Each structure stands twice: as C-alpha cells, then as structure tokens.
Amino acid sequence: MALEKRRRKKKRSLILPWLLASRPATLIVSLSAVSLGWGAALLTVTGRKASLLLVALAALTAVLLQIGANYINDYGDGIRGADSNRSHASRRLTASGANPFSVLTTGLSFLIAAAGSGLIAVILTQRWQLILVGVFSIAAAYLYTAGPFPYAYFGLGELSVFIFFGPVTVIGTVFLLSGIVTLSSFLVAVVAGSWSAAILLMNNLRDHESDMQSNKRTFSVLFGVLIARIVCIALIAVPYIVVAILLIELPFIGYVFLTLLLSAPIVIILATAVTSKEFAIAFRLGIICLIPFAIFFTWGLAS
C-alpha cells in the first residue's frame, strides 16, 4: 500500500509540472475573447442562429492555440536562458531540466490539434477565408519566442497579444458565427485585445528584473517601468471607455462597471508597486477581473 502511494505521488510529481506549464489560469484570456466575439455575433441576425457547436469549436481552437503557444514559449525562453534568473518557484519546464525537444513537441502537438478543430469549424460553415487566419495564428504562436526572430524579445509581445486576442479571435469568431463583420465587432475586439495586452504587460512588469538580466527585451525592459505602468493602466481603462460608448445602444452592458470593484485595486497596485510580488498580485487580479468582465460584457451584448 505504501509503495503504491509513493508511485502515485511520483506520477503526480511528474505530471503536475507539465499541467502547470500550460498555464491554465491564463486560458481565461482566450475563452473571454471567444465569448466576447460570440456576444458581438449575437447582435446580427445570422449570428443569433449560429450553432453552439460552432461556439464550442471556436473556444476549443483558441484554447488549444494558447496552450500550444504557452509550451513553445516555455521552450523558447528555456533554451535562451530567460528563465534562469528567476526564482526556482517561477521557473518552468525547460529551465527546470525537462527535455527541450519534448516541450517543443508538446507545444506543436497542441497547435496541430488547434488546426484540426479550426478546420472542422471551417468545413461546417464553408468560410474558407478563416484558413488564412488559422495559418497566421499558428505561425504567430510559434514565432512568439521560437524561431530566428522571437518577436517577444523585441518588445512586440503586447502588440501581438492585442492583435491575436483582439481582432483575430473576436472578429474571427464573429465571422465564423455570422458570416459578416460589423463595426461593433471592431469595438469589441479592442476591448478583448486591451485586456489581454494589459495582463501580459502585468506579467512582464513582474518579470522585469529577470528579463533585463537575461536580455529579454520586453516592452517593460525597452521603455522602462514607468512607461509600462502608464500604458498598462491605459489598457485597463480602454475597455470601460468602449463600454460607455456602447451603453447608448446596449443598456444592459452597463453591468460591466461592477467590475470596477476589482479593476480599481489593480490600477492602484500598478501605480504604487515596487516589487515583483506586488506586480504578481496585479497580474492575478487582472485574470480574476476578466472573468466577470467577460460574462457581463457578453450578456450585455446578447440582451
């Protein structure tokens, strides 16, 4: 019995790091982007007739892409030594001794799975234009920290996240579900993209010192902590400005302002934080705040 318990414990100790490397807490970013895209699609006649199966496929594709990107990010940062200057608790698979090729293969497997689920959605809807979107998304996921020009190392991480979790995911979801692209979908895309970029920027503010030591030139490293703070606070403010604009036509979307109870403390922390741990708190609160924000926003669009 004791031997069996030790075996199970050892198995869990082997599996857990791989599960954590997928960064499950951050998957709310891709899910919220699809949710907002679904809400924007419900503003159209054809979108209201869309199958929930398509919504599920869109969500699955986005999540698989993000998980794949997370593993490849682990691989890319690991082989470049970007994680070597972080505390042991914050190191990831490759930096902790996992086989880099295995980490890369795992990431690529998730990208292939994302391509499969996305292709099913395209076949069901005959919206073949989305194949190009899929190819772009897979390439962006891989090249984030891998390949000859890892753009996350040149201050482009936040911009890429804004584009992928904003226009690409939101407008892509709207087009998949409705077959059209509306002006409102662009506004919703700005909301999703801003939140996603803000969360990444909070993450990079947390890792500012270690990124400087490893020569990972994130936005925070290139422009400094002060500018990064200001931009991050602005990115958090943008979604609420868009909500105020949409409030004229969509009164129920006003419930989103309840999430200010969570986002206001984030802004205060960002304005005053001096340690990595404080920025880490802001990062976690950002993910938590995005959950009710996405729920209220989607409900407001659908009502």
PDB file of C-alpha atoms in Angstrom, residues 58-291:
ATOM      1  CA  ALA A  58     -14.091  28.410 -31.698  1.00  0.00           C
ATOM      2  CA  ALA A  59     -13.376  28.256 -27.963  1.00  0.00           C
ATOM      3  CA  LEU A  60     -11.573  24.921 -28.272  1.00  0.00           C
ATOM      4  CA  THR A  61      -9.417  26.200 -31.125  1.00  0.00           C
ATOM      5  CA  ALA A  62      -8.447  29.362 -29.250  1.00  0.00           C
ATOM      6  CA  VAL A  63      -7.621  27.439 -26.065  1.00  0.00           C
ATOM      7  CA  LEU A  64      -5.542  24.834 -27.914  1.00  0.00           C
ATOM      8  CA  LEU A  65      -3.634  27.603 -29.680  1.00  0.00           C
ATOM      9  CA  GLN A  66      -2.922  29.349 -26.396  1.00  0.00           C
ATOM     10  CA  ILE A  67      -1.777  26.145 -24.686  1.00  0.00           C
ATOM     11  CA  GLY A  68       0.473  25.364 -27.640  1.00  0.00           C
ATOM     12  CA  ALA A  69       1.901  28.878 -27.518  1.00  0.00           C
ATOM     13  CA  ASN A  70       2.497  28.544 -23.771  1.00  0.00           C
ATOM     14  CA  TYR A  71       4.527  25.349 -24.182  1.00  0.00           C
ATOM     15  CA  ILE A  72       6.528  26.794 -27.063  1.00  0.00           C
ATOM     16  CA  ASN A  73       7.079  29.946 -25.005  1.00  0.00           C
ATOM     17  CA  ASP A  74       8.418  27.706 -22.234  1.00  0.00           C
ATOM     18  CA  TYR A  75      10.724  26.057 -24.751  1.00  0.00           C
ATOM     19  CA  GLY A  76      11.892  29.330 -26.322  1.00  0.00           C
ATOM     20  CA  ASP A  77      12.560  31.079 -23.014  1.00  0.00           C
ATOM     21  CA  GLY A  78      14.218  27.964 -21.627  1.00  0.00           C
ATOM     22  CA  ILE A  79      16.769  27.464 -24.390  1.00  0.00           C
ATOM     23  CA  ARG A  80      17.600  31.185 -24.373  1.00  0.00           C
ATOM     24  CA  GLY A  81      18.089  31.244 -20.604  1.00  0.00           C
ATOM     25  CA  ALA A  82      15.309  33.768 -19.977  1.00  0.00           C
ATOM     26  CA  ASP A  83      14.027  31.701 -17.029  1.00  0.00           C
ATOM     27  CA  SER A  84      17.430  31.031 -15.470  1.00  0.00           C
ATOM     28  CA  ASN A  85      17.440  34.269 -13.464  1.00  0.00           C
ATOM     29  CA  ARG A  86      14.048  33.676 -11.901  1.00  0.00           C
ATOM     30  CA  SER A  87      13.402  32.045  -8.563  1.00  0.00           C
ATOM     31  CA  HIS A  88      13.018  28.271  -8.574  1.00  0.00           C
ATOM     32  CA  ALA A  89       9.268  28.560  -7.964  1.00  0.00           C
ATOM     33  CA  SER A  90       8.738  30.607 -11.100  1.00  0.00           C
ATOM     34  CA  ARG A  91      10.949  28.529 -13.388  1.00  0.00           C
ATOM     35  CA  ARG A  92       9.222  26.460 -15.995  1.00  0.00           C
ATOM     36  CA  LEU A  93       9.681  23.090 -17.658  1.00  0.00           C
ATOM     37  CA  THR A  94      12.705  23.663 -19.870  1.00  0.00           C
ATOM     38  CA  ALA A  95      14.546  25.761 -17.282  1.00  0.00           C
ATOM     39  CA  SER A  96      13.843  23.077 -14.673  1.00  0.00           C
ATOM     40  CA  GLY A  97      15.522  20.345 -16.693  1.00  0.00           C
ATOM     41  CA  ALA A  98      12.755  18.957 -18.905  1.00  0.00           C
ATOM     42  CA  ASN A  99      13.836  17.811 -22.359  1.00  0.00           C
ATOM     43  CA  PRO A 100      13.527  20.906 -24.604  1.00  0.00           C
ATOM     44  CA  PHE A 101      12.538  18.795 -27.614  1.00  0.00           C
ATOM     45  CA  SER A 102       9.723  17.179 -25.603  1.00  0.00           C
ATOM     46  CA  VAL A 103       8.433  20.598 -24.543  1.00  0.00           C
ATOM     47  CA  LEU A 104       8.568  21.852 -28.139  1.00  0.00           C
ATOM     48  CA  THR A 105       6.868  18.703 -29.440  1.00  0.00           C
ATOM     49  CA  THR A 106       4.093  19.082 -26.876  1.00  0.00           C
ATOM     50  CA  GLY A 107       3.512  22.665 -27.958  1.00  0.00           C
ATOM     51  CA  LEU A 108       3.451  21.742 -31.642  1.00  0.00           C
ATOM     52  CA  SER A 109       1.008  18.911 -30.891  1.00  0.00           C
ATOM     53  CA  PHE A 110      -1.437  21.397 -29.396  1.00  0.00           C
ATOM     54  CA  LEU A 111      -1.041  23.688 -32.415  1.00  0.00           C
ATOM     55  CA  ILE A 112      -1.821  20.747 -34.719  1.00  0.00           C
ATOM     56  CA  ALA A 113      -4.877  19.928 -32.594  1.00  0.00           C
ATOM     57  CA  ALA A 114      -5.960  23.577 -32.859  1.00  0.00           C
ATOM     58  CA  ALA A 115      -5.604  23.386 -36.637  1.00  0.00           C
ATOM     59  CA  GLY A 116      -7.812  20.296 -36.635  1.00  0.00           C
ATOM     60  CA  SER A 117     -10.623  21.798 -34.563  1.00  0.00           C
ATOM     61  CA  GLY A 118     -10.451  25.029 -36.527  1.00  0.00           C
ATOM     62  CA  LEU A 119     -10.623  23.150 -39.818  1.00  0.00           C
ATOM     63  CA  ILE A 120     -13.750  21.323 -38.652  1.00  0.00           C
ATOM     64  CA  ALA A 121     -15.406  24.682 -37.951  1.00  0.00           C
ATOM     65  CA  VAL A 122     -14.382  25.965 -41.384  1.00  0.00           C
ATOM     66  CA  ILE A 123     -15.741  22.871 -43.140  1.00  0.00           C
ATOM     67  CA  LEU A 124     -19.040  23.133 -41.267  1.00  0.00           C
ATOM     68  CA  THR A 125     -19.505  26.794 -42.231  1.00  0.00           C
ATOM     69  CA  GLN A 126     -17.683  26.841 -45.604  1.00  0.00           C
ATOM     70  CA  ARG A 127     -15.967  30.049 -44.510  1.00  0.00           C
ATOM     71  CA  TRP A 128     -12.686  29.176 -46.180  1.00  0.00           C
ATOM     72  CA  GLN A 129     -11.164  32.627 -45.596  1.00  0.00           C
ATOM     73  CA  LEU A 130     -10.612  31.615 -41.983  1.00  0.00           C
ATOM     74  CA  ILE A 131      -7.934  29.134 -43.044  1.00  0.00           C
ATOM     75  CA  LEU A 132      -5.608  32.088 -43.655  1.00  0.00           C
ATOM     76  CA  VAL A 133      -6.446  33.392 -40.184  1.00  0.00           C
ATOM     77  CA  GLY A 134      -5.596  29.988 -38.759  1.00  0.00           C
ATOM     78  CA  VAL A 135      -2.245  29.811 -40.546  1.00  0.00           C
ATOM     79  CA  PHE A 136      -1.371  33.301 -39.300  1.00  0.00           C
ATOM     80  CA  SER A 137      -2.361  32.376 -35.735  1.00  0.00           C
ATOM     81  CA  ILE A 138      -0.295  29.184 -35.692  1.00  0.00           C
ATOM     82  CA  ALA A 139       2.741  30.996 -37.101  1.00  0.00           C
ATOM     83  CA  ALA A 140       2.355  33.769 -34.523  1.00  0.00           C
ATOM     84  CA  ALA A 141       2.065  31.243 -31.689  1.00  0.00           C
ATOM     85  CA  TYR A 142       5.286  29.523 -32.740  1.00  0.00           C
ATOM     86  CA  LEU A 143       7.334  32.621 -33.514  1.00  0.00           C
ATOM     87  CA  TYR A 144       6.472  34.349 -30.216  1.00  0.00           C
ATOM     88  CA  THR A 145       9.632  33.045 -28.521  1.00  0.00           C
ATOM     89  CA  ALA A 146      10.849  30.430 -31.036  1.00  0.00           C
ATOM     90  CA  GLY A 147      12.367  30.677 -34.498  1.00  0.00           C
ATOM     91  CA  PRO A 148      15.091  33.050 -35.737  1.00  0.00           C
ATOM     92  CA  PHE A 149      13.196  36.228 -34.772  1.00  0.00           C
ATOM     93  CA  PRO A 150      11.316  35.679 -31.490  1.00  0.00           C
ATOM     94  CA  TYR A 151       9.301  38.885 -31.514  1.00  0.00           C
ATOM     95  CA  ALA A 152       8.539  38.705 -27.780  1.00  0.00           C
ATOM     96  CA  TYR A 153      12.230  39.536 -27.305  1.00  0.00           C
ATOM     97  CA  PHE A 154      11.865  42.788 -29.229  1.00  0.00           C
ATOM     98  CA  GLY A 155       9.067  44.469 -27.305  1.00  0.00           C
ATOM     99  CA  LEU A 156       6.292  43.186 -29.572  1.00  0.00           C
ATOM    100  CA  GLY A 157       4.653  40.754 -27.161  1.00  0.00           C
ATOM    101  CA  GLU A 158       1.879  43.066 -26.006  1.00  0.00           C
ATOM    102  CA  LEU A 159       1.110  44.194 -29.564  1.00  0.00           C
ATOM    103  CA  SER A 160       0.894  40.608 -30.800  1.00  0.00           C
ATOM    104  CA  VAL A 161      -1.364  39.599 -27.915  1.00  0.00           C
ATOM    105  CA  PHE A 162      -3.595  42.611 -28.606  1.00  0.00           C
ATOM    106  CA  ILE A 163      -3.899  41.566 -32.253  1.00  0.00           C
ATOM    107  CA  PHE A 164      -4.429  37.849 -31.664  1.00  0.00           C
ATOM    108  CA  PHE A 165      -6.840  38.006 -28.714  1.00  0.00           C
ATOM    109  CA  GLY A 166      -8.458  41.135 -30.099  1.00  0.00           C
ATOM    110  CA  PRO A 167      -9.195  41.429 -33.847  1.00  0.00           C
ATOM    111  CA  VAL A 168      -8.116  37.898 -34.809  1.00  0.00           C
ATOM    112  CA  THR A 169     -10.106  35.987 -32.184  1.00  0.00           C
ATOM    113  CA  VAL A 170     -13.081  38.309 -31.748  1.00  0.00           C
ATOM    114  CA  ILE A 171     -13.666  39.239 -35.384  1.00  0.00           C
ATOM    115  CA  GLY A 172     -12.770  35.709 -36.455  1.00  0.00           C
ATOM    116  CA  THR A 173     -15.442  34.348 -34.103  1.00  0.00           C
ATOM    117  CA  VAL A 174     -17.993  36.876 -35.349  1.00  0.00           C
ATOM    118  CA  PHE A 175     -17.289  35.942 -38.962  1.00  0.00           C
ATOM    119  CA  LEU A 176     -17.411  32.214 -38.186  1.00  0.00           C
ATOM    120  CA  LEU A 177     -20.806  32.531 -36.493  1.00  0.00           C
ATOM    121  CA  SER A 178     -22.462  35.149 -38.698  1.00  0.00           C
ATOM    122  CA  GLY A 179     -20.570  35.323 -41.991  1.00  0.00           C
ATOM    123  CA  ILE A 180     -20.198  39.093 -41.701  1.00  0.00           C
ATOM    124  CA  VAL A 181     -18.007  41.623 -39.912  1.00  0.00           C
ATOM    125  CA  THR A 182     -19.684  44.555 -38.171  1.00  0.00           C
ATOM    126  CA  LEU A 183     -18.447  47.860 -36.770  1.00  0.00           C
ATOM    127  CA  SER A 184     -19.406  46.730 -33.282  1.00  0.00           C
ATOM    128  CA  SER A 185     -17.144  43.693 -33.628  1.00  0.00           C
ATOM    129  CA  PHE A 186     -14.152  46.020 -34.035  1.00  0.00           C
ATOM    130  CA  LEU A 187     -15.063  47.839 -30.820  1.00  0.00           C
ATOM    131  CA  VAL A 188     -15.441  44.525 -29.005  1.00  0.00           C
ATOM    132  CA  ALA A 189     -12.087  43.421 -30.432  1.00  0.00           C
ATOM    133  CA  VAL A 190     -10.453  46.495 -28.900  1.00  0.00           C
ATOM    134  CA  VAL A 191     -11.909  45.507 -25.522  1.00  0.00           C
ATOM    135  CA  ALA A 192     -10.591  41.938 -25.674  1.00  0.00           C
ATOM    136  CA  GLY A 193      -7.234  42.995 -27.073  1.00  0.00           C
ATOM    137  CA  SER A 194      -6.716  45.691 -24.459  1.00  0.00           C
ATOM    138  CA  TRP A 195      -7.453  43.352 -21.565  1.00  0.00           C
ATOM    139  CA  SER A 196      -5.155  40.676 -22.989  1.00  0.00           C
ATOM    140  CA  ALA A 197      -2.294  43.105 -23.573  1.00  0.00           C
ATOM    141  CA  ALA A 198      -2.742  44.541 -20.065  1.00  0.00           C
ATOM    142  CA  ILE A 199      -2.498  41.085 -18.498  1.00  0.00           C
ATOM    143  CA  LEU A 200       0.677  40.286 -20.445  1.00  0.00           C
ATOM    144  CA  LEU A 201       2.178  43.650 -19.534  1.00  0.00           C
ATOM    145  CA  MET A 202       1.476  42.994 -15.839  1.00  0.00           C
ATOM    146  CA  ASN A 203       3.204  39.639 -16.255  1.00  0.00           C
ATOM    147  CA  ASN A 204       6.211  41.328 -17.860  1.00  0.00           C
ATOM    148  CA  LEU A 205       6.335  44.000 -15.160  1.00  0.00           C
ATOM    149  CA  ARG A 206       6.544  41.162 -12.645  1.00  0.00           C
ATOM    150  CA  ASP A 207       9.470  39.661 -14.583  1.00  0.00           C
ATOM    151  CA  HIS A 208      11.127  43.000 -15.375  1.00  0.00           C
ATOM    152  CA  GLU A 209      14.347  42.445 -13.409  1.00  0.00           C
ATOM    153  CA  SER A 210      14.927  38.862 -14.555  1.00  0.00           C
ATOM    154  CA  ASP A 211      14.148  39.807 -18.161  1.00  0.00           C
ATOM    155  CA  MET A 212      16.740  42.589 -18.007  1.00  0.00           C
ATOM    156  CA  GLN A 213      19.356  40.150 -16.716  1.00  0.00           C
ATOM    157  CA  SER A 214      18.627  37.645 -19.487  1.00  0.00           C
ATOM    158  CA  ASN A 215      18.442  40.353 -22.194  1.00  0.00           C
ATOM    159  CA  LYS A 216      14.801  39.622 -22.963  1.00  0.00           C
ATOM    160  CA  ARG A 217      13.734  42.997 -24.332  1.00  0.00           C
ATOM    161  CA  THR A 218      10.078  43.135 -23.412  1.00  0.00           C
ATOM    162  CA  PHE A 219       8.075  46.362 -23.623  1.00  0.00           C
ATOM    163  CA  SER A 220       8.800  46.978 -19.943  1.00  0.00           C
ATOM    164  CA  VAL A 221      12.540  46.499 -20.436  1.00  0.00           C
ATOM    165  CA  LEU A 222      12.706  48.652 -23.576  1.00  0.00           C
ATOM    166  CA  PHE A 223      10.662  51.609 -22.316  1.00  0.00           C
ATOM    167  CA  GLY A 224      11.067  51.337 -18.562  1.00  0.00           C
ATOM    168  CA  VAL A 225       8.761  50.538 -15.683  1.00  0.00           C
ATOM    169  CA  LEU A 226       7.157  53.998 -15.536  1.00  0.00           C
ATOM    170  CA  ILE A 227       6.019  53.969 -19.170  1.00  0.00           C
ATOM    171  CA  ALA A 228       4.906  50.347 -18.807  1.00  0.00           C
ATOM    172  CA  ARG A 229       2.795  51.274 -15.753  1.00  0.00           C
ATOM    173  CA  ILE A 230       1.097  54.119 -17.622  1.00  0.00           C
ATOM    174  CA  VAL A 231       0.413  52.005 -20.717  1.00  0.00           C
ATOM    175  CA  CYS A 232      -0.940  49.154 -18.597  1.00  0.00           C
ATOM    176  CA  ILE A 233      -3.327  51.446 -16.724  1.00  0.00           C
ATOM    177  CA  ALA A 234      -4.459  52.922 -20.062  1.00  0.00           C
ATOM    178  CA  LEU A 235      -5.082  49.432 -21.443  1.00  0.00           C
ATOM    179  CA  ILE A 236      -7.293  48.658 -18.448  1.00  0.00           C
ATOM    180  CA  ALA A 237      -9.194  51.926 -18.925  1.00  0.00           C
ATOM    181  CA  VAL A 238      -9.893  51.409 -22.650  1.00  0.00           C
ATOM    182  CA  PRO A 239     -12.462  48.582 -22.212  1.00  0.00           C
ATOM    183  CA  TYR A 240     -14.525  50.729 -19.840  1.00  0.00           C
ATOM    184  CA  ILE A 241     -14.438  53.621 -22.309  1.00  0.00           C
ATOM    185  CA  VAL A 242     -15.771  51.288 -25.018  1.00  0.00           C
ATOM    186  CA  VAL A 243     -18.483  50.095 -22.621  1.00  0.00           C
ATOM    187  CA  ALA A 244     -19.521  53.721 -22.073  1.00  0.00           C
ATOM    188  CA  ILE A 245     -19.792  54.183 -25.852  1.00  0.00           C
ATOM    189  CA  LEU A 246     -21.853  51.019 -26.331  1.00  0.00           C
ATOM    190  CA  LEU A 247     -24.065  51.872 -23.361  1.00  0.00           C
ATOM    191  CA  ILE A 248     -26.123  54.185 -25.565  1.00  0.00           C
ATOM    192  CA  GLU A 249     -27.450  51.276 -27.634  1.00  0.00           C
ATOM    193  CA  LEU A 250     -26.927  48.404 -25.188  1.00  0.00           C
ATOM    194  CA  PRO A 251     -28.094  49.441 -21.697  1.00  0.00           C
ATOM    195  CA  PHE A 252     -27.528  46.043 -20.082  1.00  0.00           C
ATOM    196  CA  ILE A 253     -23.827  46.267 -20.852  1.00  0.00           C
ATOM    197  CA  GLY A 254     -23.616  48.813 -18.043  1.00  0.00           C
ATOM    198  CA  TYR A 255     -23.361  45.983 -15.526  1.00  0.00           C
ATOM    199  CA  VAL A 256     -19.742  45.679 -16.636  1.00  0.00           C
ATOM    200  CA  PHE A 257     -18.992  48.711 -14.465  1.00  0.00           C
ATOM    201  CA  LEU A 258     -19.486  46.496 -11.405  1.00  0.00           C
ATOM    202  CA  THR A 259     -16.082  45.012 -12.208  1.00  0.00           C
ATOM    203  CA  LEU A 260     -14.506  48.359 -11.336  1.00  0.00           C
ATOM    204  CA  LEU A 261     -14.546  46.996  -7.788  1.00  0.00           C
ATOM    205  CA  LEU A 262     -11.826  44.611  -8.965  1.00  0.00           C
ATOM    206  CA  SER A 263     -10.053  46.708 -11.583  1.00  0.00           C
ATOM    207  CA  ALA A 264      -9.645  49.791  -9.375  1.00  0.00           C
ATOM    208  CA  PRO A 265      -7.359  47.940  -6.921  1.00  0.00           C
ATOM    209  CA  ILE A 266      -5.337  46.697  -9.899  1.00  0.00           C
ATOM    210  CA  VAL A 267      -4.746  50.277 -11.035  1.00  0.00           C
ATOM    211  CA  ILE A 268      -3.719  51.300  -7.511  1.00  0.00           C
ATOM    212  CA  ILE A 269      -1.238  48.423  -7.309  1.00  0.00           C
ATOM    213  CA  LEU A 270       0.176  49.233 -10.745  1.00  0.00           C
ATOM    214  CA  ALA A 271       0.654  52.864  -9.751  1.00  0.00           C
ATOM    215  CA  THR A 272       2.439  52.059  -6.499  1.00  0.00           C
ATOM    216  CA  ALA A 273       4.092  48.626  -6.876  1.00  0.00           C
ATOM    217  CA  VAL A 274       7.843  48.407  -6.396  1.00  0.00           C
ATOM    218  CA  THR A 275       8.434  44.666  -6.092  1.00  0.00           C
ATOM    219  CA  SER A 276       7.897  41.682  -8.343  1.00  0.00           C
ATOM    220  CA  LYS A 277       5.468  40.194  -5.812  1.00  0.00           C
ATOM    221  CA  GLU A 278       3.254  43.283  -5.964  1.00  0.00           C
ATOM    222  CA  PHE A 279       3.109  43.150  -9.759  1.00  0.00           C
ATOM    223  CA  ALA A 280       2.322  39.432  -9.461  1.00  0.00           C
ATOM    224  CA  ILE A 281      -0.717  40.319  -7.338  1.00  0.00           C
ATOM    225  CA  ALA A 282      -1.885  42.769 -10.010  1.00  0.00           C
ATOM    226  CA  PHE A 283      -1.403  40.064 -12.649  1.00  0.00           C
ATOM    227  CA  ARG A 284      -3.526  37.550 -10.726  1.00  0.00           C
ATOM    228  CA  LEU A 285      -6.221  40.142 -10.021  1.00  0.00           C
ATOM    229  CA  GLY A 286      -6.284  41.011 -13.719  1.00  0.00           C
ATOM    230  CA  ILE A 287      -7.101  37.424 -14.644  1.00  0.00           C
ATOM    231  CA  ILE A 288      -9.759  37.246 -11.913  1.00  0.00           C
ATOM    232  CA  CYS A 289     -11.325  40.548 -13.005  1.00  0.00           C
ATOM    233  CA  LEU A 290     -11.509  39.440 -16.628  1.00  0.00           C
ATOM    234  CA  ILE A 291     -13.893  36.591 -15.736  1.00  0.00           C
TER     235      ILE A 291
END
